mmCIF file of C-alpha atoms in Angstrom:
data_model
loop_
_atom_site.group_PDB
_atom_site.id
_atom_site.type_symbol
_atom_site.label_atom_id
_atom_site.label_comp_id
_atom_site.label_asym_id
_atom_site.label_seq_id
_atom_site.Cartn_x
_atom_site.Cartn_y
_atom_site.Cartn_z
ATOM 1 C CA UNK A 48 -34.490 -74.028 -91.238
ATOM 2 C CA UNK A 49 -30.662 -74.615 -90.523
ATOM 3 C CA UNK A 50 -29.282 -70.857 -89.838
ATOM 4 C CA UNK A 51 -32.029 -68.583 -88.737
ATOM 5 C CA UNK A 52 -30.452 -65.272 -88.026
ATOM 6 C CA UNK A 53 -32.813 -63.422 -85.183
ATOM 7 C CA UNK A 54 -32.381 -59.644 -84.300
ATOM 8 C CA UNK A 55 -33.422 -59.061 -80.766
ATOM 9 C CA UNK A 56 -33.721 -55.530 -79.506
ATOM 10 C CA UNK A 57 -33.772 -55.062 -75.731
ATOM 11 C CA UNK A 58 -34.766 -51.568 -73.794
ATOM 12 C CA UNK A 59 -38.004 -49.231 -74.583
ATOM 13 C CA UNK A 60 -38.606 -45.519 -73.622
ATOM 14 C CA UNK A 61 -39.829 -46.618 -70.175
ATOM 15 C CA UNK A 62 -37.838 -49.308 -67.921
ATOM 16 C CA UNK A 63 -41.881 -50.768 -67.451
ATOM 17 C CA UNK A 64 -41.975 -52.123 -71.385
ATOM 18 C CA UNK A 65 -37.900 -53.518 -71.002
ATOM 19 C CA UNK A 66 -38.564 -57.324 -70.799
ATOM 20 C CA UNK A 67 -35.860 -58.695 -68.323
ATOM 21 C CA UNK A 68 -32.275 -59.206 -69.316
ATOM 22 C CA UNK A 69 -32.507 -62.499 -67.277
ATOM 23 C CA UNK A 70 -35.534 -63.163 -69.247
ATOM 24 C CA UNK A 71 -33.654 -62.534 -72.994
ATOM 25 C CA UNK A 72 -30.611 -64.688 -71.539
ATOM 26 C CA UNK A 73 -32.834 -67.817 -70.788
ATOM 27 C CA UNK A 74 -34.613 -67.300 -74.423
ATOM 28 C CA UNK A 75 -31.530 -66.929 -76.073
ATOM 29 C CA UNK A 76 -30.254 -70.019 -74.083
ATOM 30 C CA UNK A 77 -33.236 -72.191 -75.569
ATOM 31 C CA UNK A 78 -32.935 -70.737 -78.832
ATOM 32 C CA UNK A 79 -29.162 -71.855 -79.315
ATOM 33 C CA UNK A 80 -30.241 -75.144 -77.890
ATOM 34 C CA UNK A 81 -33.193 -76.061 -80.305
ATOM 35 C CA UNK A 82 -31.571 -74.351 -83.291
ATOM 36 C CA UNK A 83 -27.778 -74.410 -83.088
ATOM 37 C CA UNK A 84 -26.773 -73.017 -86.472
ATOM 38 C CA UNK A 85 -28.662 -69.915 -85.308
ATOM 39 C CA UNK A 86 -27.394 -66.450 -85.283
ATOM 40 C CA UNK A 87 -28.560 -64.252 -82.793
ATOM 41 C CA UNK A 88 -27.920 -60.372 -82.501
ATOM 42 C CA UNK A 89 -28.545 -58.325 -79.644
ATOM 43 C CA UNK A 90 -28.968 -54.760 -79.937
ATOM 44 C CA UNK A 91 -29.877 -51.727 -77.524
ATOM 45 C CA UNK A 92 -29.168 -48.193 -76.802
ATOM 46 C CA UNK A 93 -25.830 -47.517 -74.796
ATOM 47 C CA UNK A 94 -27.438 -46.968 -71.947
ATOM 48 C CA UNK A 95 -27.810 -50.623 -71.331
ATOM 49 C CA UNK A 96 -24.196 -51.270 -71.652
ATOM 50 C CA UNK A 97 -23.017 -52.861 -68.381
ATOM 51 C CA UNK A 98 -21.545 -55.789 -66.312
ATOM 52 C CA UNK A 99 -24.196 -57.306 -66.543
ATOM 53 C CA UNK A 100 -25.399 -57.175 -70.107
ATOM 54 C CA UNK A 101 -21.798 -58.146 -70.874
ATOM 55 C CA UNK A 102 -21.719 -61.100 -68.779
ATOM 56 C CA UNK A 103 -25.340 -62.269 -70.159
ATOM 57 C CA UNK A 104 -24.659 -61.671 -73.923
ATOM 58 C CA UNK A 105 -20.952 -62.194 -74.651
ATOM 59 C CA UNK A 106 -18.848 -65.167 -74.978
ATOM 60 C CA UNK A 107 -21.280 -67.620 -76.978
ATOM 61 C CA UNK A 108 -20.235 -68.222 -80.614
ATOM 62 C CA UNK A 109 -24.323 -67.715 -81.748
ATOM 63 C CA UNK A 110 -24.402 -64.402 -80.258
ATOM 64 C CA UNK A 111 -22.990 -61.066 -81.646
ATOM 65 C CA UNK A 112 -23.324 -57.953 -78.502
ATOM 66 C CA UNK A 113 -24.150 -54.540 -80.535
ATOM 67 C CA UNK A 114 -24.976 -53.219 -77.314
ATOM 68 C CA UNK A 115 -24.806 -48.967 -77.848
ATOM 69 C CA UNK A 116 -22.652 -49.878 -81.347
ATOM 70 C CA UNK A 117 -25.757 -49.253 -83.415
ATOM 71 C CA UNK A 118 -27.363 -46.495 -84.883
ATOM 72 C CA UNK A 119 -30.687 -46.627 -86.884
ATOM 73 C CA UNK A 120 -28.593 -47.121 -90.597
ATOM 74 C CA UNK A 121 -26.928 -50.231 -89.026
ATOM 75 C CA UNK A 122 -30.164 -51.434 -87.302
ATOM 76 C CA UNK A 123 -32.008 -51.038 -90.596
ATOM 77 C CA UNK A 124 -29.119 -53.283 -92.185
ATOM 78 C CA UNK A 125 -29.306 -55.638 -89.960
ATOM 79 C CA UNK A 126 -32.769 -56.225 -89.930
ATOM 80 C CA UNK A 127 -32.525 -56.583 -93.684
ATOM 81 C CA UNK A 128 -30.758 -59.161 -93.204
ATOM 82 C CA UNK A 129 -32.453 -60.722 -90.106
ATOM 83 C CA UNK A 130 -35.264 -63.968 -90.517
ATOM 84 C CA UNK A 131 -37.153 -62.146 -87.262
ATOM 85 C CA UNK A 132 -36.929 -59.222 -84.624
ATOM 86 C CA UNK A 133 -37.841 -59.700 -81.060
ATOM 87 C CA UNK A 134 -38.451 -56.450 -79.779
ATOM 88 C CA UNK A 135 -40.597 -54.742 -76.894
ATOM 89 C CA UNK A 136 -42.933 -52.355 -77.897
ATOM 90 C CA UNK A 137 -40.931 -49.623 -79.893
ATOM 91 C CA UNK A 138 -40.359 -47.979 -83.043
ATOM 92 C CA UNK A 139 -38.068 -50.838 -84.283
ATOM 93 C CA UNK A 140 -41.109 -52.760 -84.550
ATOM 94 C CA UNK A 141 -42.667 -50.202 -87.112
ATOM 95 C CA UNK A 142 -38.967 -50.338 -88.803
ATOM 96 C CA UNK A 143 -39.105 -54.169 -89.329
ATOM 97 C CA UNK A 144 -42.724 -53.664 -90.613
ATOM 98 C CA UNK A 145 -41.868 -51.693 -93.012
ATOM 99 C CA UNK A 146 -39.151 -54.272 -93.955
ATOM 100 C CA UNK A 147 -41.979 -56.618 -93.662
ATOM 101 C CA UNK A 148 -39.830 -58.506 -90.995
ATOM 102 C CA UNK A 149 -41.211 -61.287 -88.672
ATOM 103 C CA UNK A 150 -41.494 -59.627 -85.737
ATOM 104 C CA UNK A 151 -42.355 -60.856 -82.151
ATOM 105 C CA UNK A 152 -43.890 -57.997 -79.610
ATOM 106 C CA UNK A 153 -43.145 -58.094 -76.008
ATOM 107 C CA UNK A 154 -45.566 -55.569 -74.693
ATOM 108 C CA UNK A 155 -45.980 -54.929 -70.931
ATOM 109 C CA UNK A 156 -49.520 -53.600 -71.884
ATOM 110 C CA UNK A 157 -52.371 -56.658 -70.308
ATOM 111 C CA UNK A 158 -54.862 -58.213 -72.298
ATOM 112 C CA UNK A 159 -57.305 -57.029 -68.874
ATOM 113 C CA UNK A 160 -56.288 -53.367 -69.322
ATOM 114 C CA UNK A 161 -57.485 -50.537 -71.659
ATOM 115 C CA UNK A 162 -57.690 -52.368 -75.545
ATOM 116 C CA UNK A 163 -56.972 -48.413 -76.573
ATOM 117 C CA UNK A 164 -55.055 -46.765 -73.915
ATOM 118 C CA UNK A 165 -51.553 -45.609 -75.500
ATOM 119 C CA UNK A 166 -49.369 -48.376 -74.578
ATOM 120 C CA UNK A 167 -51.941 -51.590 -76.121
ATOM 121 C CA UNK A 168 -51.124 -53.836 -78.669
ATOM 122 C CA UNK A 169 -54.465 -52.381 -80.185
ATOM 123 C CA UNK A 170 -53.503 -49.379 -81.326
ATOM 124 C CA UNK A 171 -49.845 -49.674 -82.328
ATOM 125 C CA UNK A 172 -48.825 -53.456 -83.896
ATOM 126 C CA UNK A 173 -46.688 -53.988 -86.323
ATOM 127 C CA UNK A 174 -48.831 -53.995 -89.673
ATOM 128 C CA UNK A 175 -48.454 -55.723 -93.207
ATOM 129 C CA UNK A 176 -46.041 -58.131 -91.669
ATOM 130 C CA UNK A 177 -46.056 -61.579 -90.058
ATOM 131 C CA UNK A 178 -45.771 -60.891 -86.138
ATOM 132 C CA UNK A 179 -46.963 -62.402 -82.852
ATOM 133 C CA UNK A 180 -47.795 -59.926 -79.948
ATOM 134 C CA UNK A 181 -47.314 -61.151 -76.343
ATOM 135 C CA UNK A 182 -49.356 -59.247 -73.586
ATOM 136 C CA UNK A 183 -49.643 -60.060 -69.444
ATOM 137 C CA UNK A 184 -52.733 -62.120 -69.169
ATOM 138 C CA UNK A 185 -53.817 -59.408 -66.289
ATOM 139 C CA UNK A 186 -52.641 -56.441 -64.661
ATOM 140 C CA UNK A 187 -50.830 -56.555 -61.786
ATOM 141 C CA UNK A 188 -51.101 -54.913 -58.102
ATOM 142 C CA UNK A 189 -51.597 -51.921 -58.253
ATOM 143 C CA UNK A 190 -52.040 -50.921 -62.206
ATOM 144 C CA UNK A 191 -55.506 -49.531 -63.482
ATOM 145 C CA UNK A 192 -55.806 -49.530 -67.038
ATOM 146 C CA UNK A 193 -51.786 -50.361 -67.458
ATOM 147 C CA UNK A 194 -48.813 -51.041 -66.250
ATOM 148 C CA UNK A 195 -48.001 -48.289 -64.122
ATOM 149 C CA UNK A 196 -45.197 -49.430 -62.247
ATOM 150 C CA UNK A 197 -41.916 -47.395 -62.843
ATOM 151 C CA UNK A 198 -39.509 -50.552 -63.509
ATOM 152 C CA UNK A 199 -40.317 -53.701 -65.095
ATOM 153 C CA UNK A 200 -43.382 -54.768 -63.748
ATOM 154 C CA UNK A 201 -46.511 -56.699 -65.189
ATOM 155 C CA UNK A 202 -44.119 -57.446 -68.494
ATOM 156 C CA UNK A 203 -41.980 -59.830 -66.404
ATOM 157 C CA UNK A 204 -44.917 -62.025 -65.883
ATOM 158 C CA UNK A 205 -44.677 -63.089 -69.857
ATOM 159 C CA UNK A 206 -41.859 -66.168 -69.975
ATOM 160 C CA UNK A 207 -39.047 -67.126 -71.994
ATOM 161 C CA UNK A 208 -41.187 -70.333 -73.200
ATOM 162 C CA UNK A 209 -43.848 -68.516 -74.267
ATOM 163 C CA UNK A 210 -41.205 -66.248 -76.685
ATOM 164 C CA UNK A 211 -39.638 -69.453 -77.536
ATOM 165 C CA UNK A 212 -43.025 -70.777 -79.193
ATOM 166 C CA UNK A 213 -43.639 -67.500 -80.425
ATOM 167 C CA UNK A 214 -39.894 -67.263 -82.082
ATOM 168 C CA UNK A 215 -40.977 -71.043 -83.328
ATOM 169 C CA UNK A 216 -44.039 -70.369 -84.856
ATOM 170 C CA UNK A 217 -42.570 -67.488 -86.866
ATOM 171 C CA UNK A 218 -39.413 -69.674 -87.900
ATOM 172 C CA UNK A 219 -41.187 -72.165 -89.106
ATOM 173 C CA UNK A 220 -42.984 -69.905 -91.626
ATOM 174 C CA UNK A 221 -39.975 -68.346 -93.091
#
C-alpha cells in the first residue's frame, strides 16, 4: 500500500483509557518511518490542546493536528475517507464500525480483569468491521476487576510496537 491515510483519535471520557501522548508520538514516528507516503490525522477534543500536544504532533509533513478543530460531521468525513482509526475505547470506535472502518482498540481494560465489567473489550468492540483490540496483559497495583487508577495507568503498559503490528496487520488487508 503506498499512501495509507490513518485517523488516530487520542483522549476518552476518563484520563485512565487516554493511551499516552508520548506513546502516539513514538507510533506515529514508526509509522512515517515504515510507510512514508502515509497520511496521518490526529484528532481529539479541545481539551487536549496544549504545548505539548503541539510540540508532539505539528511540524511533520505526514501529520495533519485537528486537535479541538473537529466536530462529529468532520470526524465522520474524515473517517470516510480514512484506510484505519486508532482510537481508545470510545464512541468513535462504534462510528468507524458503522463505516465499517479498520479500527485498532487501545483499551486500558486487562485481559486478567472482569471479561464483562463495563470498561472490557467483551462487551463493547467494534462489530461488523475488521479491528484488532489491544488490552494490558494484567492489572496493575492496586486495580481489582479494572483499571482503577484516576490517570493513565495499566493502559500505558501496552507499547507503541505492539500498535505498530496491529496498524500493520490491518494495512496489509486493505
Amino acid at each position: 500500500l503506498g499512501r495509507p491515510n490513518i485517523l488516530i483519535s487520542l483522549g476518552a471520557g476518563q484520563a485512565r483509557r487516554s493511551w499516552p501522548h508520548s506513546h502516539v508520538d513514538e507510533l506515529v514516528k514508526k509509522l512515517v518511518q515504515i510507510y512514508p507516503g502515509i497520511v496521518i490525522t490526529v484528532i481529539g477534543p479541545k481539551s487536549l490542546i496544549s504545548v505539548e500536544t503541539d510540540e508532539l504532533f505539528t511540524g511533520s509533513k505526514n501529520l495533519v493536528n485537528l486537535i479541538g478543530k473537529t466536530d462529529l460531521s468532520n470526524i465522520v468525513w474524515l473517517m470516510k475517507r480514512a484506510d484505519m482509526l486508532v482510537s481508545n475505547d470510545s464512541g468513535l470506535i462504534h462510528i468507524a464500525s458503522s463505516l465499517k472502518l479498520p479500527t485498532v482498540v487501545v483499551s486500558s481494560h486487562p485481559l486478567n480483569g472482569d471479561p464483562w465489567h463495563l470498561n472490557s473489550p467483551n462487551r463493547y468492540h467494534p462489530w461488523k468491521t475488521r479491528f484488532v483490540c489491544l488490552q494490558p496483559e494484567k492489572l496493575l497495583d492496586d486495580c481489582f476487576n479494572s483499571c482503577r487508577s484516576k490517570q493513565a495507568h495499566c493502559i500505558k503498559s501496552i507499547t507503541p510496537d505492539q500498535v505498530l503490528s496491529a496498524c500493520s496487520q490491518l494495512i496489509t488487508g486493505i
